[in-house]
């Protein structure tokens, strides 16, 4: 089974993706995490990616498609795509390669996104995500897994946040219509609920 999860930044999409993938025994693939790992490696490509990502822009469709195609090929058990497709063009590029069985749309208001982002942090070492309100670390300011300092993502800083939200509405929201028109079941879940409630609703929508 291949699932695609779509939602704006801070909609809880990454958290839900981890839980849904675990529940159905499929591979959780976050394109954002894959790109951040490349940036962290310090490679030439990573430096180029950082410039694009820190400005709140999207990396090229061709580059990201290559990464997704390779990863999907390595996971015949199924994949949960978190952060892909981000544009209708990306969806079209992939449609003959990977059949999507269901789309989960996590819907939240822009104001909620902005409020949540101000409390969002990640581990400076392993990249694990936290939220000081809804998903706090056991000890303030440090990662539960490795004790490294928690930091705010460059692209979570106010200017980049507004740009990414506008980009979501303009480029990514149409992907939902693209799948609906292609006959793929699209399940809209209210992302303003608690993490457990969103997970329960997503599970029920997919079929238990
Ligand atoms: P995310 O963690 O999903 O919010 O992704 C962080 C950043 O990575 C985005 O703001 C983009 O710059 C880049 N990115 C992630 N997925 C894609 C994609 N499918 N297409 C283009 N850029 C992407």
XYZ file of C-alpha atoms and ligand atoms in Angstrom:
231
model
C 0.000 0.000 0.000
C 1.302 3.459 -0.929
C -0.041 6.492 0.902
C 0.582 10.142 0.417
C 0.162 12.608 3.294
C -0.405 16.253 2.445
C -0.674 19.235 4.773
C 0.915 22.613 5.408
C 3.908 23.072 7.649
C 3.192 22.349 11.321
C 0.010 20.462 10.441
C 1.486 17.478 12.299
C 2.071 15.648 9.029
C 5.492 14.265 10.011
C 4.229 12.953 13.357
C 1.190 11.342 11.755
C 3.288 9.935 8.916
C 5.508 8.093 11.408
C 2.497 6.608 13.199
C 0.550 5.683 10.078
C 3.583 4.066 8.424
C 4.264 2.088 11.620
C 0.658 0.954 11.815
C 0.539 -0.324 8.242
C 4.125 -1.629 8.130
C 5.192 0.612 5.268
C 8.269 2.807 4.892
C 7.969 6.425 6.028
C 9.811 8.635 3.590
C 10.056 12.343 4.352
C 11.611 14.247 1.462
C 12.337 17.158 3.826
C 14.306 14.845 6.174
C 16.198 13.326 3.227
C 17.138 16.789 1.986
C 18.172 17.927 5.477
C 20.405 14.834 5.775
C 22.112 15.836 2.517
C 22.587 19.389 3.838
C 24.066 18.012 7.059
C 26.528 15.858 5.126
C 28.214 19.104 4.040
C 28.351 18.032 0.374
C 28.375 20.509 -2.517
C 24.794 19.460 -3.310
C 23.894 19.949 0.359
C 25.181 23.526 0.256
C 23.084 24.264 -2.827
C 20.017 22.693 -1.216
C 20.472 24.690 1.998
C 20.321 27.976 0.082
C 16.985 26.988 -1.507
C 15.445 25.455 1.613
C 16.456 28.218 4.021
C 14.717 30.728 1.769
C 11.494 28.704 2.069
C 11.561 27.743 -1.635
C 11.102 24.342 -3.275
C 14.020 22.351 -4.697
C 13.783 21.293 -8.329
C 11.157 18.724 -9.347
C 13.766 16.673 -11.234
C 16.116 16.380 -8.282
C 13.450 15.381 -5.794
C 11.786 12.984 -8.211
C 15.077 11.092 -8.655
C 15.356 10.619 -4.873
C 11.720 9.480 -4.491
C 11.889 7.053 -7.407
C 15.023 5.391 -6.021
C 13.579 5.120 -2.500
C 10.217 3.762 -3.669
C 12.066 1.091 -5.672
C 13.815 -0.017 -2.478
C 10.512 -0.482 -0.605
C 8.200 -2.963 -2.310
C 6.295 -3.355 1.003
C 4.826 0.109 0.395
C 5.752 3.664 1.162
C 4.227 6.613 2.955
C 5.235 9.758 1.105
C 5.564 12.710 3.470
C 6.271 15.923 1.562
C 5.908 14.534 -1.944
C 4.363 15.449 -4.349
C 4.614 19.127 -3.525
C 3.450 20.267 -6.965
C 1.039 18.856 -9.552
C 4.022 18.446 -11.873
C 5.703 16.162 -9.293
C 2.495 14.101 -9.092
C 2.392 13.769 -12.854
C 6.058 12.742 -13.016
C 5.401 9.918 -10.568
C 2.026 8.657 -11.742
C 3.335 5.877 -14.004
C 6.015 4.813 -11.499
C 4.112 4.487 -8.251
C 0.404 3.864 -7.715
C -0.952 5.883 -4.789
C -3.746 4.018 -2.945
C -4.858 6.782 -0.607
C -4.196 10.430 0.162
C -4.510 11.863 3.652
C -5.045 15.599 3.716
C -4.379 17.198 7.090
C -6.359 20.432 7.177
C -5.508 23.270 9.558
C -5.923 27.055 9.533
C -2.951 29.259 8.582
C -3.096 30.956 12.006
C -2.690 27.573 13.703
C 0.367 26.837 11.534
C 2.021 30.117 12.468
C 1.260 29.655 16.176
C 2.525 26.074 16.200
C 5.734 26.889 14.366
C 6.816 29.310 17.050
C 6.911 26.336 19.446
C 8.557 23.865 17.043
C 12.126 22.685 17.593
C 14.353 19.904 16.338
C 17.409 18.064 17.616
C 20.582 19.677 16.246
C 22.110 16.216 15.951
C 19.548 13.544 14.972
C 16.830 15.851 13.613
C 14.019 14.499 15.823
C 11.138 16.949 15.986
C 9.577 18.431 19.154
C 6.906 20.956 20.023
C 7.266 22.754 23.327
C 3.457 22.782 23.724
C 2.156 19.508 22.258
C 5.226 17.256 22.167
C 7.800 18.560 24.652
C 11.147 16.866 25.336
C 11.544 15.191 28.749
C 14.217 17.743 29.652
C 13.841 21.292 28.398
C 16.014 22.221 25.420
C 17.615 18.813 24.840
C 16.783 15.756 22.746
C 15.329 12.677 24.529
C 17.363 10.353 22.291
C 20.865 11.824 22.381
C 20.849 14.843 24.712
C 21.884 17.252 21.913
C 20.550 20.826 21.926
C 17.184 21.573 20.335
C 17.192 24.327 17.719
C 14.691 26.109 15.496
C 14.851 25.224 11.788
C 16.093 28.046 9.539
C 12.948 27.659 7.432
C 10.761 27.943 10.562
C 11.877 31.548 11.048
C 8.995 34.035 10.438
C 9.886 35.286 6.924
C 10.369 31.801 5.501
C 7.202 30.534 7.246
C 4.914 33.022 5.481
C 6.558 32.230 2.167
C 6.106 28.479 2.664
C 2.443 28.868 3.599
C 1.767 30.894 0.448
C 3.630 28.265 -1.561
C 1.529 25.515 0.029
C -1.732 27.138 -1.052
C -0.447 27.976 -4.504
C 1.526 24.864 -5.457
C 0.718 21.984 -3.091
C -3.011 22.273 -2.321
C -3.810 21.648 -6.046
C -2.118 18.223 -5.687
C -5.153 17.151 -3.626
C -7.471 17.942 -6.566
C -5.057 16.216 -8.927
C -5.442 12.939 -6.998
C -9.183 13.323 -6.580
C -9.562 13.804 -10.337
C -7.414 10.701 -10.909
C -9.842 8.648 -8.772
C -7.525 8.193 -5.770
C -9.430 8.226 -2.429
C -8.645 11.506 -0.660
C -9.383 11.600 3.080
C -9.540 15.006 4.720
C -8.697 14.910 8.406
C -9.146 17.812 10.839
C -5.590 18.627 11.949
C -6.734 20.933 14.760
C -7.493 17.869 16.927
C -5.017 16.181 19.277
C -2.289 13.930 17.847
C -4.190 10.808 18.948
C -7.459 12.024 17.457
C -5.852 12.868 14.118
C -4.205 9.437 14.031
C -7.479 7.679 14.852
C -9.309 9.623 12.134
C -6.611 8.879 9.545
C -6.617 5.160 10.407
C -10.377 4.969 10.200
C -10.369 6.793 6.855
C -7.792 4.421 5.364
C -9.700 1.410 6.612
C -8.660 0.575 10.162
P 9.481 19.706 4.904
O 10.300 19.149 6.004
O 8.604 18.691 4.238
O 8.727 20.949 5.316
O 10.513 20.177 3.768
C 11.493 21.160 4.018
C 11.958 21.807 2.720
O 12.520 20.799 1.847
C 10.860 22.454 1.875
O 10.548 23.762 2.306
C 11.501 22.443 0.494
O 12.500 23.433 0.377
C 12.198 21.083 0.486
N 11.319 20.005 -0.029
C 10.808 18.935 0.663
N 10.052 18.153 -0.124
C 10.079 18.739 -1.352
C 9.487 18.414 -2.607
N 8.696 17.343 -2.772
N 9.742 19.257 -3.651
C 10.520 20.342 -3.528
N 11.106 20.707 -2.375
C 10.895 19.914 -1.291
